[in-house]
């Protein structure tokens, strides 16, 4: 970002080059704000004993909202959603719980293969159980114990995107809600499971 800001001060820059510089700077500022926001959120979660449960809401509606909000991204990849959510209402922290589905589904959309499938299942068992799975190159076994660590972005080139904070935040929200989270893989899928 500093390099582009320095370049922008050059007196012989064309209007097109100025536009490129400003576009890159704006994009990097957005990315930095996103990382700082996630770091603050993670720090807040780590410093509290538990999440305050105050809202009554439906998890199936949250999941549908996330899928709809990401429609442009998953349709651009030609991905198909297979969603079977039971109607599940809980009392908890609505905003923090929404972050769980937003992160898991956005990761599934990012890593699904072109023309692939994302499967979401939500059931009320002894607990609320949700799985989010995507087809494509599965998460390597050696990475599975690492992916919930802050700033871990993966070994493969196509996984080295983002801040590496999303899954760490998911795990903290789930833990502070009294639940558990995990990941497993098959030959064709990566499957995240959350229990609340």
Short mmCIF file of C-alpha atoms in Angstrom, two decimals:
data_model
loop_
_atom_site.label_atom_id
_atom_site.label_comp_id
_atom_site.label_asym_id
_atom_site.label_seq_id
_atom_site.Cartn_x
_atom_site.Cartn_y
_atom_site.Cartn_z
CA UNK A 1 0.00 0.00 0.00
CA UNK A 2 2.82 2.40 0.85
CA UNK A 3 4.46 1.70 -2.51
CA UNK A 4 1.29 2.70 -4.34
CA UNK A 5 0.89 5.81 -2.14
CA UNK A 6 4.48 6.81 -2.95
CA UNK A 7 3.92 6.16 -6.65
CA UNK A 8 0.74 8.28 -6.53
CA UNK A 9 2.88 11.30 -5.56
CA UNK A 10 4.84 11.06 -8.81
CA UNK A 11 4.16 14.23 -10.88
CA UNK A 12 4.22 12.42 -14.25
CA UNK A 13 1.53 9.84 -13.43
CA UNK A 14 -1.27 9.53 -16.00
CA UNK A 15 -4.91 9.68 -14.85
CA UNK A 16 -5.22 5.94 -15.59
CA UNK A 17 -2.20 5.15 -13.42
CA UNK A 18 -3.60 7.34 -10.63
CA UNK A 19 -6.87 5.43 -10.85
CA UNK A 20 -5.01 2.10 -10.57
CA UNK A 21 -3.08 3.33 -7.51
CA UNK A 22 -6.23 4.59 -5.78
CA UNK A 23 -8.05 1.33 -6.53
CA UNK A 24 -5.26 -0.79 -5.03
CA UNK A 25 -5.00 1.45 -1.95
CA UNK A 26 -8.77 1.34 -1.38
CA UNK A 27 -8.79 -2.45 -1.70
CA UNK A 28 -5.88 -2.83 0.73
CA UNK A 29 -7.49 -0.47 3.26
CA UNK A 30 -10.67 -2.58 3.14
CA UNK A 31 -8.63 -5.74 3.65
CA UNK A 32 -6.72 -4.21 6.58
CA UNK A 33 -9.96 -3.02 8.21
CA UNK A 34 -11.38 -6.53 7.84
CA UNK A 35 -8.31 -8.11 9.49
CA UNK A 36 -8.29 -5.59 12.35
CA UNK A 37 -12.01 -6.12 12.91
CA UNK A 38 -11.54 -9.88 13.07
CA UNK A 39 -8.57 -9.55 15.43
CA UNK A 40 -10.63 -7.37 17.78
CA UNK A 41 -13.52 -9.82 17.61
CA UNK A 42 -11.23 -12.75 18.41
CA UNK A 43 -9.62 -10.85 21.32
CA UNK A 44 -13.07 -10.03 22.70
CA UNK A 45 -14.14 -13.66 22.46
CA UNK A 46 -10.96 -14.88 24.15
CA UNK A 47 -11.38 -12.46 27.06
CA UNK A 48 -14.96 -13.50 27.93
CA UNK A 49 -16.05 -16.65 29.73
CA UNK A 50 -19.13 -17.22 27.59
CA UNK A 51 -21.49 -15.51 25.17
CA UNK A 52 -24.49 -13.79 26.65
CA UNK A 53 -27.58 -15.70 25.52
CA UNK A 54 -30.35 -13.21 24.99
CA UNK A 55 -32.00 -13.70 21.60
CA UNK A 56 -34.56 -16.20 20.36
CA UNK A 57 -33.95 -16.94 16.69
CA UNK A 58 -34.07 -19.66 14.04
CA UNK A 59 -30.82 -21.11 12.79
CA UNK A 60 -32.40 -22.42 9.56
CA UNK A 61 -33.37 -18.84 8.67
CA UNK A 62 -29.83 -17.61 9.34
CA UNK A 63 -28.40 -20.29 7.06
CA UNK A 64 -30.83 -19.40 4.26
CA UNK A 65 -29.94 -15.70 4.65
CA UNK A 66 -26.21 -16.45 4.30
CA UNK A 67 -26.73 -18.61 1.21
CA UNK A 68 -28.88 -15.91 -0.39
CA UNK A 69 -26.33 -13.19 0.46
CA UNK A 70 -23.60 -15.22 -1.27
CA UNK A 71 -25.65 -16.14 -4.33
CA UNK A 72 -23.55 -14.11 -6.77
CA UNK A 73 -20.35 -15.89 -5.67
CA UNK A 74 -21.62 -19.48 -5.76
CA UNK A 75 -23.55 -18.99 -8.98
CA UNK A 76 -20.40 -17.57 -10.64
CA UNK A 77 -18.69 -20.89 -9.88
CA UNK A 78 -21.67 -22.87 -11.16
CA UNK A 79 -21.98 -24.47 -7.73
CA UNK A 80 -25.12 -26.24 -6.56
CA UNK A 81 -26.51 -26.03 -3.03
CA UNK A 82 -28.17 -29.03 -1.40
CA UNK A 83 -29.79 -27.64 1.74
CA UNK A 84 -31.95 -29.62 4.16
CA UNK A 85 -32.35 -27.59 7.33
CA UNK A 86 -34.83 -28.62 9.97
CA UNK A 87 -36.67 -25.73 11.60
CA UNK A 88 -34.49 -25.07 14.64
CA UNK A 89 -35.12 -22.27 17.11
CA UNK A 90 -32.70 -21.53 19.93
CA UNK A 91 -31.97 -18.90 22.56
CA UNK A 92 -28.45 -17.53 22.18
CA UNK A 93 -26.39 -14.74 20.75
CA UNK A 94 -27.97 -14.16 17.34
CA UNK A 95 -25.19 -12.01 15.87
CA UNK A 96 -22.34 -14.31 16.92
CA UNK A 97 -24.18 -17.44 15.78
CA UNK A 98 -24.74 -15.85 12.36
CA UNK A 99 -20.94 -15.45 12.07
CA UNK A 100 -20.57 -19.25 12.33
CA UNK A 101 -22.71 -19.95 9.25
CA UNK A 102 -21.37 -16.95 7.37
CA UNK A 103 -17.79 -18.16 7.76
CA UNK A 104 -18.39 -21.85 7.10
CA UNK A 105 -20.56 -21.25 4.05
CA UNK A 106 -18.22 -18.58 2.60
CA UNK A 107 -15.31 -21.02 2.98
CA UNK A 108 -17.34 -23.74 1.26
CA UNK A 109 -18.11 -21.36 -1.61
CA UNK A 110 -14.44 -20.33 -1.87
CA UNK A 111 -13.12 -23.89 -2.02
CA UNK A 112 -15.88 -25.74 -3.90
CA UNK A 113 -14.76 -26.96 -7.31
CA UNK A 114 -16.27 -25.30 -10.38
CA UNK A 115 -19.69 -26.85 -10.98
CA UNK A 116 -19.39 -28.60 -7.60
CA UNK A 117 -21.80 -29.08 -4.74
CA UNK A 118 -22.20 -27.56 -1.28
CA UNK A 119 -24.30 -29.56 1.16
CA UNK A 120 -25.79 -28.11 4.34
CA UNK A 121 -27.62 -30.23 6.93
CA UNK A 122 -29.21 -28.92 10.11
CA UNK A 123 -30.84 -31.18 12.69
CA UNK A 124 -32.09 -30.90 16.22
CA UNK A 125 -30.71 -33.99 17.96
CA UNK A 126 -29.52 -34.07 21.58
CA UNK A 127 -28.02 -30.76 20.45
CA UNK A 128 -28.26 -28.60 17.36
CA UNK A 129 -26.03 -30.26 14.74
CA UNK A 130 -25.05 -28.59 11.47
CA UNK A 131 -22.70 -29.80 8.75
CA UNK A 132 -21.40 -27.74 5.84
CA UNK A 133 -19.62 -29.77 3.14
CA UNK A 134 -18.15 -28.88 -0.22
CA UNK A 135 -16.83 -30.98 -3.07
CA UNK A 136 -13.41 -30.29 -4.50
CA UNK A 137 -9.86 -31.00 -3.41
CA UNK A 138 -10.30 -32.04 0.24
CA UNK A 139 -8.45 -30.39 3.10
CA UNK A 140 -5.24 -32.38 3.64
CA UNK A 141 -5.26 -34.51 6.81
CA UNK A 142 -2.11 -32.85 8.12
CA UNK A 143 -3.83 -29.45 8.02
CA UNK A 144 -6.94 -30.48 9.93
CA UNK A 145 -5.46 -29.97 13.44
CA UNK A 146 -4.17 -26.53 12.38
CA UNK A 147 -7.06 -24.81 10.63
CA UNK A 148 -8.71 -23.45 13.79
CA UNK A 149 -5.49 -21.73 14.88
CA UNK A 150 -5.44 -17.94 14.42
CA UNK A 151 -3.70 -16.77 11.22
CA UNK A 152 -3.39 -20.28 9.75
CA UNK A 153 -4.15 -20.04 6.02
CA UNK A 154 -3.17 -23.42 4.70
CA UNK A 155 -0.31 -24.89 2.76
CA UNK A 156 -1.89 -25.03 -0.69
CA UNK A 157 -1.61 -21.95 -2.84
CA UNK A 158 -5.39 -21.61 -3.36
CA UNK A 159 -5.97 -21.71 0.41
CA UNK A 160 -3.53 -18.88 1.16
CA UNK A 161 -6.26 -16.24 1.00
CA UNK A 162 -7.98 -14.24 3.69
CA UNK A 163 -6.70 -13.42 7.15
CA UNK A 164 -6.64 -16.90 8.66
CA UNK A 165 -8.91 -15.69 11.47
CA UNK A 166 -12.36 -16.85 10.35
CA UNK A 167 -12.21 -20.44 11.59
CA UNK A 168 -10.49 -19.38 14.82
CA UNK A 169 -13.43 -17.04 15.45
CA UNK A 170 -15.92 -19.80 14.58
CA UNK A 171 -14.28 -22.15 17.07
CA UNK A 172 -14.29 -19.52 19.84
CA UNK A 173 -17.96 -18.66 19.25
CA UNK A 174 -18.89 -22.35 19.33
CA UNK A 175 -16.84 -22.98 22.49
CA UNK A 176 -18.26 -19.91 24.27
CA UNK A 177 -21.74 -21.15 23.33
CA UNK A 178 -20.99 -24.49 25.04
CA UNK A 179 -20.68 -26.44 21.80
CA UNK A 180 -17.97 -28.07 19.73
CA UNK A 181 -16.70 -27.92 16.17
CA UNK A 182 -14.61 -30.11 13.92
CA UNK A 183 -13.65 -31.04 10.39
CA UNK A 184 -13.29 -34.29 8.48
CA UNK A 185 -12.61 -35.18 4.87
CA UNK A 186 -13.49 -37.85 2.36
CA UNK A 187 -11.87 -38.39 -1.05
CA UNK A 188 -14.15 -35.75 -2.56
CA UNK A 189 -15.40 -33.54 0.27
CA UNK A 190 -14.39 -31.36 3.20
CA UNK A 191 -17.04 -31.44 5.94
CA UNK A 192 -17.30 -29.01 8.86
CA UNK A 193 -19.53 -29.96 11.80
CA UNK A 194 -20.83 -27.68 14.52
CA UNK A 195 -22.80 -28.75 17.57
CA UNK A 196 -24.52 -26.18 19.78
#
